[in-house]
Coordinates of C-alpha atoms (C1' of nucleotides) in Angstrom, one line a residue:
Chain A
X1 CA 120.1 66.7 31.7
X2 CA 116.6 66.9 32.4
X3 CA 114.1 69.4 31.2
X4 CA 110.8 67.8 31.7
X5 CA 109.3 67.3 35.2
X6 CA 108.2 63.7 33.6
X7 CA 112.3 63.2 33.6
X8 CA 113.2 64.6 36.4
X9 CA 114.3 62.2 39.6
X10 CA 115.4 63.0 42.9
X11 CA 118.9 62.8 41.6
X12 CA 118.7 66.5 40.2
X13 CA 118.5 67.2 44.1
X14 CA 121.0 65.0 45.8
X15 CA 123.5 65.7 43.3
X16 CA 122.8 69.7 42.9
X17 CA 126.1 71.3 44.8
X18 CA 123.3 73.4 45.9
X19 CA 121.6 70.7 48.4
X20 CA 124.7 68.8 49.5
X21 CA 126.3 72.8 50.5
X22 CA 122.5 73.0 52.5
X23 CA 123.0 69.2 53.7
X24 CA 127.1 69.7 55.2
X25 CA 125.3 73.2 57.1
X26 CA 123.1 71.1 58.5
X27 CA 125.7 68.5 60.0
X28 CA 128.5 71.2 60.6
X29 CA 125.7 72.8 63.1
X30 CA 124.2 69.5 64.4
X31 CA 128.2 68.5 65.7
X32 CA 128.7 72.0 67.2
X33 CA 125.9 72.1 69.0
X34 CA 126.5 69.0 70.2
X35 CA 130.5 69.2 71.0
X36 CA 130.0 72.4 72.7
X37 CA 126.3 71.6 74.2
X38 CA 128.0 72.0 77.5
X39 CA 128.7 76.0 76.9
X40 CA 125.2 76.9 75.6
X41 CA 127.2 78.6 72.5
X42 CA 126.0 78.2 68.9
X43 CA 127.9 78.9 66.2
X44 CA 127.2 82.2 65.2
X45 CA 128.0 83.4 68.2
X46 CA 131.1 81.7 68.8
X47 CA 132.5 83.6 65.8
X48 CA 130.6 86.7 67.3
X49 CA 132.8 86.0 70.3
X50 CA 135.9 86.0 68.4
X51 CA 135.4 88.6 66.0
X52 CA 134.6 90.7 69.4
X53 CA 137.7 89.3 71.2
X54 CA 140.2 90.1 68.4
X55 CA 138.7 93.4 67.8
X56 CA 137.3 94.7 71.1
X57 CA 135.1 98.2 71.1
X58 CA 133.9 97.5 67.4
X59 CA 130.8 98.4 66.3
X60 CA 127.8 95.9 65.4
X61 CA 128.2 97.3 61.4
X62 CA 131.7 96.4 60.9
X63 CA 131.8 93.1 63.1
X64 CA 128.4 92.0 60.5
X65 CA 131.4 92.6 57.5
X66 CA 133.8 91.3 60.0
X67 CA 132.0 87.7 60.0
X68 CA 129.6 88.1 57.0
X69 CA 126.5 88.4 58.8
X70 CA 123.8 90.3 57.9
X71 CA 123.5 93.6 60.1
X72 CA 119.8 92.5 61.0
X73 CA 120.8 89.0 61.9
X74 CA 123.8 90.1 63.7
X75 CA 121.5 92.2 66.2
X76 CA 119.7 89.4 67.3
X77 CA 122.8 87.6 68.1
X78 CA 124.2 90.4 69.9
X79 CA 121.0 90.8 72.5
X80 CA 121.5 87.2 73.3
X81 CA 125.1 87.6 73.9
X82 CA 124.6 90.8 76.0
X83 CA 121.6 89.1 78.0
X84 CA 124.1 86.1 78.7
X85 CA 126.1 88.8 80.2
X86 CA 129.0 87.2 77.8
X87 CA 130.0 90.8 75.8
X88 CA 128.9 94.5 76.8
X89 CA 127.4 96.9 74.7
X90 CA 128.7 100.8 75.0
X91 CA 127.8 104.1 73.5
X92 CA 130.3 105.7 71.7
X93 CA 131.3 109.1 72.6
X94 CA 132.9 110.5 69.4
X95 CA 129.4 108.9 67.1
X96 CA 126.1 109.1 69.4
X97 CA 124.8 106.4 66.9
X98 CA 127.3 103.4 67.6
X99 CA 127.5 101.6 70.2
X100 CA 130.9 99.7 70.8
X101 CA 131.2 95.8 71.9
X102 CA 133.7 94.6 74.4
X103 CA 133.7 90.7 75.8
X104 CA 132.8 90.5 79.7
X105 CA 135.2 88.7 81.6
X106 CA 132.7 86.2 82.0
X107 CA 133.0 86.2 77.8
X108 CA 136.6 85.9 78.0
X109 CA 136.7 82.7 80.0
X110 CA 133.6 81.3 78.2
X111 CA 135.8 81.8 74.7
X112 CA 139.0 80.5 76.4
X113 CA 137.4 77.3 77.9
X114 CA 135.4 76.4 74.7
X115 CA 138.0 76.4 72.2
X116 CA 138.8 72.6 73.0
X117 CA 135.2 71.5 72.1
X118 CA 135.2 73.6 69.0
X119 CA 138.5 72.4 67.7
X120 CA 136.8 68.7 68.3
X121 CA 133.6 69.7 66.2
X122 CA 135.7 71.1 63.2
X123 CA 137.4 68.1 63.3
X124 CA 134.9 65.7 63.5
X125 CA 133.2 67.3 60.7
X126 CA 135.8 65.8 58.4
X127 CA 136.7 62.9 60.1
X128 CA 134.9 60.9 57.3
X129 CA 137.3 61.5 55.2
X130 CA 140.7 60.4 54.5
X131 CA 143.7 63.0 55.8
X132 CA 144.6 63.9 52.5
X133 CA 141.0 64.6 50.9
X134 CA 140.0 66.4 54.3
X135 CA 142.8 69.1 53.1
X136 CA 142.0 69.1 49.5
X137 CA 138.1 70.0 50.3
X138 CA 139.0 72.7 52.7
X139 CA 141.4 74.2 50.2
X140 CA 138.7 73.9 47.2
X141 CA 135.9 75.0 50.1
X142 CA 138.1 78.0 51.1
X143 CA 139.2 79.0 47.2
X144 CA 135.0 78.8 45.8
X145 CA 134.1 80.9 49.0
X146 CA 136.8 83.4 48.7
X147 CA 135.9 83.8 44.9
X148 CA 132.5 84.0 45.4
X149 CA 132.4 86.2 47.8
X150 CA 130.7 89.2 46.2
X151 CA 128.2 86.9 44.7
X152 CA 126.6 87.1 48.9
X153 CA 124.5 89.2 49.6
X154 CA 126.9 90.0 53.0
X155 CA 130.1 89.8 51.4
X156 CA 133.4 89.5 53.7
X157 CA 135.2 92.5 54.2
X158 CA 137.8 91.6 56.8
X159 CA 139.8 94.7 56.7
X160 CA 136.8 96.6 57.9
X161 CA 137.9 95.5 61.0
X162 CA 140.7 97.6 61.1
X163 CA 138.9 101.1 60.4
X164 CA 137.5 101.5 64.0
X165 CA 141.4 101.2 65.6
X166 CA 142.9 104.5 63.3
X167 CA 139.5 106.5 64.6
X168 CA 140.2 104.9 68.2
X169 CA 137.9 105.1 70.9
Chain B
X1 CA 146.7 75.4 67.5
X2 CA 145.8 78.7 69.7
X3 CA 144.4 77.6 73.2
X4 CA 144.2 81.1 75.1
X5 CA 142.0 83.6 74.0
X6 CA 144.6 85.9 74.1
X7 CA 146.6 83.8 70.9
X8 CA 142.8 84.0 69.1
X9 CA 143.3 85.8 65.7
X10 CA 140.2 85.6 62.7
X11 CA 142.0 82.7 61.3
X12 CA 140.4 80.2 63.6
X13 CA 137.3 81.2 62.4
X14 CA 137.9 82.0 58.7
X15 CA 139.9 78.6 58.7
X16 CA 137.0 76.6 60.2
X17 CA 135.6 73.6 58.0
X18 CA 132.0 74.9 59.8
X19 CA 132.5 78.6 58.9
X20 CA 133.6 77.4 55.2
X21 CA 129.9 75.9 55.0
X22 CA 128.3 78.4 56.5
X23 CA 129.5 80.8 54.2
X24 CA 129.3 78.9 51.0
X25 CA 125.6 77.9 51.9
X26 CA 125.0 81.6 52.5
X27 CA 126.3 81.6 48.7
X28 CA 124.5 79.0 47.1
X29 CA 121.0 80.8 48.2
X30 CA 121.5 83.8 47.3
X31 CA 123.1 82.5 43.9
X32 CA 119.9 80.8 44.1
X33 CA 117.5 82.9 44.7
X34 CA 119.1 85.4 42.3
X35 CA 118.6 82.9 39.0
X36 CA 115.3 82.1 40.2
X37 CA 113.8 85.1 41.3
X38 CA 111.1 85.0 38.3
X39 CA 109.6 82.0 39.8
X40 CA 109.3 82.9 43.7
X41 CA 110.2 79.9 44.7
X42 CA 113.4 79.3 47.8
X43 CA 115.8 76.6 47.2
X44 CA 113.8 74.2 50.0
X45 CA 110.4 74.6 48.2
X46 CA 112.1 73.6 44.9
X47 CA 113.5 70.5 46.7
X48 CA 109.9 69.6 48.2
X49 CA 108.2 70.2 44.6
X50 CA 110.9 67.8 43.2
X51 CA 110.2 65.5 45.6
X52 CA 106.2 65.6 45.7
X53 CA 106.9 65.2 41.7
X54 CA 109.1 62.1 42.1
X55 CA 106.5 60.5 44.8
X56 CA 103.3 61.9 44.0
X57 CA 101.2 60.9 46.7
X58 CA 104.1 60.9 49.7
X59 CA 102.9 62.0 53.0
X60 CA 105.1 65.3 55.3
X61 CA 107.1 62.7 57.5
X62 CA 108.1 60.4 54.6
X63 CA 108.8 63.7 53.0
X64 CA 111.0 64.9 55.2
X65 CA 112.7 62.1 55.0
X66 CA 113.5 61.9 51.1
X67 CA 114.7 65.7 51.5
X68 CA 116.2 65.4 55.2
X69 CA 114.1 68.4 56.4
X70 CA 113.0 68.6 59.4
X71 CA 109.3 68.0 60.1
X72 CA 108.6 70.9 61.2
X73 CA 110.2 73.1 59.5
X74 CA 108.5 71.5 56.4
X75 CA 105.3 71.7 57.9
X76 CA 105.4 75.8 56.8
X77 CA 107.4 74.8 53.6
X78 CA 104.0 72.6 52.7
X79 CA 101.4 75.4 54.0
X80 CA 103.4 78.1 51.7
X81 CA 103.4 76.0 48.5
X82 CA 99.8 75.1 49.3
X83 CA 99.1 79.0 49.9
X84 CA 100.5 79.3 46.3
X85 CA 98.6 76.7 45.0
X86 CA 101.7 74.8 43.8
X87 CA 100.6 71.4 45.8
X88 CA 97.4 69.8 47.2
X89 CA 97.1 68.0 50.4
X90 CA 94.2 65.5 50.7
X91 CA 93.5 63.2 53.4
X92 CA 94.0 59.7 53.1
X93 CA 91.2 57.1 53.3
X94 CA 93.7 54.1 54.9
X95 CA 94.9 56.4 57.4
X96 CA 93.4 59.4 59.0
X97 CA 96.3 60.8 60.4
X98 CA 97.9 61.3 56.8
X99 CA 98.1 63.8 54.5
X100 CA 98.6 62.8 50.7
X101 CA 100.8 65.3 48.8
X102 CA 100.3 66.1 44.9
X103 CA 101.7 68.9 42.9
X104 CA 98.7 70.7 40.9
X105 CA 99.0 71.7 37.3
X106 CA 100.6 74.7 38.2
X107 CA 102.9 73.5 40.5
X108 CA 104.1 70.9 37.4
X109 CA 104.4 73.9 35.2
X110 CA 106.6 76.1 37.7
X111 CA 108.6 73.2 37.9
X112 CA 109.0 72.2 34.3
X113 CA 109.4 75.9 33.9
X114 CA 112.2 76.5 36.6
X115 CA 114.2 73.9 35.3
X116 CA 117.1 76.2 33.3
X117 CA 117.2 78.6 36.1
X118 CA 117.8 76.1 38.6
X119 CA 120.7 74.3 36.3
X120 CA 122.6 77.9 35.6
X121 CA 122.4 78.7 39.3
X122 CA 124.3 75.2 40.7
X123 CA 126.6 76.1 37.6
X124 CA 127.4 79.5 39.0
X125 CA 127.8 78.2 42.7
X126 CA 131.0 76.3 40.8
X127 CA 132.0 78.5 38.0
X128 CA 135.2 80.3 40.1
X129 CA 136.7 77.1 40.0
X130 CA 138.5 74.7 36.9
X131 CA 136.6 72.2 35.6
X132 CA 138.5 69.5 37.2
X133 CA 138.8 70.8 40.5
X134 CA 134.6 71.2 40.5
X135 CA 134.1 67.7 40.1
X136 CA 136.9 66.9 42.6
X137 CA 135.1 69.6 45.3
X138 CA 131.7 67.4 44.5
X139 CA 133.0 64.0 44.7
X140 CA 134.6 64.8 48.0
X141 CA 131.1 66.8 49.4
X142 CA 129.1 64.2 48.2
X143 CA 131.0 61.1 49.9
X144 CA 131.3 63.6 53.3
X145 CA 127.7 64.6 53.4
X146 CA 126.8 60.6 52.8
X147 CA 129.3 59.6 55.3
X148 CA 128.4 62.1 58.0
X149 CA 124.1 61.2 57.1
X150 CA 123.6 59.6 61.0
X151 CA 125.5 63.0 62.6
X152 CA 122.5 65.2 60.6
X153 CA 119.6 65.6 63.7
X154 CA 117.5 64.6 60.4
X155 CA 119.2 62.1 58.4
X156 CA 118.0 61.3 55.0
X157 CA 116.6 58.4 54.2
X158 CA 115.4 58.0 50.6
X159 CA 114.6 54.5 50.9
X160 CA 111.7 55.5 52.8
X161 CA 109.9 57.5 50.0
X162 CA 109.3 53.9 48.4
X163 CA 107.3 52.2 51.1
X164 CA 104.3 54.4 50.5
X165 CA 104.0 52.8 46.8
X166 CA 103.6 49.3 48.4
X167 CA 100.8 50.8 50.6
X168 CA 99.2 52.5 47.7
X169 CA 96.5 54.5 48.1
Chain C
dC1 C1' 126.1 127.3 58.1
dC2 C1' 122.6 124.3 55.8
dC3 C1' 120.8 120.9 53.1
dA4 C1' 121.3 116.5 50.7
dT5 C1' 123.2 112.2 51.5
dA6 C1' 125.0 108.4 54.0
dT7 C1' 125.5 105.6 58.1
dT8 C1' 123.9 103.3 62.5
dG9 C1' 121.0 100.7 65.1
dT10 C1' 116.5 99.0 65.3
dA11 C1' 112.2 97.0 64.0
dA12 C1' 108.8 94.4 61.2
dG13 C1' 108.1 90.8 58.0
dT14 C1' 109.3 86.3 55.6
dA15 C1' 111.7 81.8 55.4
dT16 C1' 114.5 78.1 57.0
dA17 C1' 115.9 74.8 60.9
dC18 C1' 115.7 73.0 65.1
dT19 C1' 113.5 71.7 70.1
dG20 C1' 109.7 70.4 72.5
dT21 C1' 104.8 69.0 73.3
dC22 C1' 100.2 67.5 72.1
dA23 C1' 95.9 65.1 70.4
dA24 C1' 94.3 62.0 67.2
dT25 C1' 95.1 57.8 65.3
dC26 C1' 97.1 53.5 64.3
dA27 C1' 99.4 48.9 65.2
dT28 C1' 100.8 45.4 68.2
dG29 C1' 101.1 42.0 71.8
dA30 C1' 99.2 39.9 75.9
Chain D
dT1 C1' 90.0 43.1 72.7
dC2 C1' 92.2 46.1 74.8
dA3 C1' 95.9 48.5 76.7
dT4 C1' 100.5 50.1 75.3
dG5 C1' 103.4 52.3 72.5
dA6 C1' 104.4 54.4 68.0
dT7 C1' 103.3 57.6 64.4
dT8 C1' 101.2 61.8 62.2
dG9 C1' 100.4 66.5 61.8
dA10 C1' 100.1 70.6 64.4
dC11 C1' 101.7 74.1 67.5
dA12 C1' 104.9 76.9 70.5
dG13 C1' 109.4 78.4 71.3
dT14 C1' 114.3 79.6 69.9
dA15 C1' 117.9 80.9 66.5
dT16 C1' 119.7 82.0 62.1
dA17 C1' 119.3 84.8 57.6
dC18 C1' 117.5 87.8 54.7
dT19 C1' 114.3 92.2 53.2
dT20 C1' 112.6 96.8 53.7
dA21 C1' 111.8 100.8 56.3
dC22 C1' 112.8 104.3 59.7
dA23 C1' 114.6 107.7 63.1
dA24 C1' 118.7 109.6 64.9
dT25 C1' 122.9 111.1 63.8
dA26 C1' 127.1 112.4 60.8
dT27 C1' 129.3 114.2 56.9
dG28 C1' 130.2 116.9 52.9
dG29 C1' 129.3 120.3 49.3
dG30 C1' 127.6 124.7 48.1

DNA sequence: CCCATATTGTAAGTATACTGTCAATCATGA
DNA sequence: TCATGATTGACAGTATACTTACAATATGGG
């Protein structure tokens, strides 16, 4: 319990869920990167991909509540997925302001054919730990994040997703 | 265990140990940030002032060592808590390539000052859960992060913060 | 119908987080 | 000692991740 910088050790660091959250990042994107090196893919735009695949001709808004991204973010990850020819980008008709995202067919394969690597990089992740800890952290992981999720500043709205089908295109 | 794109749903991204951390680190900053917004200071340049505190005198590289940051990216960490006058860089006499690190008396005070802000916001990051199950989720992060050090592109090594004492300066 | 308000995409600015590369310097071994 | 290789800090380039601001467009109430 220190209060003085004269008490303080680098143990308020390492042990602060804070850092070791920072520290897992780190590591979760250093394996994905490197499992899926081979599809030029990080992982913000995998789950781009996905989001895109399971709800094709949303808009860039919804997908950012989709995935929890921040709109800004999210449209910088969109240019490079449209320059990689991997998605498309069209105006809507019915709202001159939005523009809708489909996956090329080019996207399509890329998604299909890197799912194997990805499913290797999730695993390896928590290979470390035993089989039965592995599912206890992701249960606790998934609980704190699901309860925290308004404390984001992008919080997860997944049923956003599903506004955009009732309007149609 | 979907294989085709077509068989893709959210879940194998909402599911994903590497989306889990993503989102929870998104979290823990702006939980962060929120606590400590008086002080100005991100979660990384509260880890380096810690660090600068613990091993007054450390150079960047040894640094980024004790706080696995990349060198780089800590080279702008350093220049911005210079720019506020938190830390002092002076060369060193032994070796002309080095740059000594020291907090100034300002820097000392922010971080004697932060302190309660910085303890309520890794409290919050945990608060949704039981008691029990926090220390559980921290056990398990702690021995995964420590286990997974070498997969990190910048592992951390906190042995290395002790070598410059032998050298002195 | 018109005006206030909200939404959408975009842009500029800051801060991590990594990849390289480079020059200056240091340390070592032949 | 001197040439080789390693280290240090700096820089450029890419990619998240956030902030605020803004113009174009939509929407709703009066």
């Amino acid at each position: 319990m220190p209060s003085k910088p004269s008490h303080i050790t680098m143990d308020a660091v390492y042990t602060a869920p804070g850092y070791l959250f920072r520290r897992m990042q780190q590591i979760a994107v250093s394996i994905f990167v490197e499992e899926c090196s081979a599809f030029d893919l990080t992982p913000v735009q995998y789950a781009a991909l996905v989001a895109i695949h399971t709800h094709p001709g949303i808009d860039a808004t919804r997908l950012s509540a989709v995935i929890a991204f921040d709109r800004s973010t999210l449209g910088n990850v969109i240019e490079r997925l449209e320059s990689k020819a991997l998605i498309e980008r069209k105006p809507s008709r019915e709202d001159k302001r939005v523009k809708l995202l489909h996956l090329t067919k080019s996207g399509a394969a890329v998604l299909r054919d890197i799912m194997p690597s990805v499913e290797r990089a999730q695993l390896r992740m928590l290979q470390p730990l035993k089989p039965a800890d592995r599912k206890t952290l992701l249960a606790l992981l998934t609980q704190l994040v699901d309860l925290n999720n308004e404390a984001s500043r992008v919080p997860l709205r997944a049923e956003d997703a599903l506004e955009h089908l009732g309007k149609s295109n």
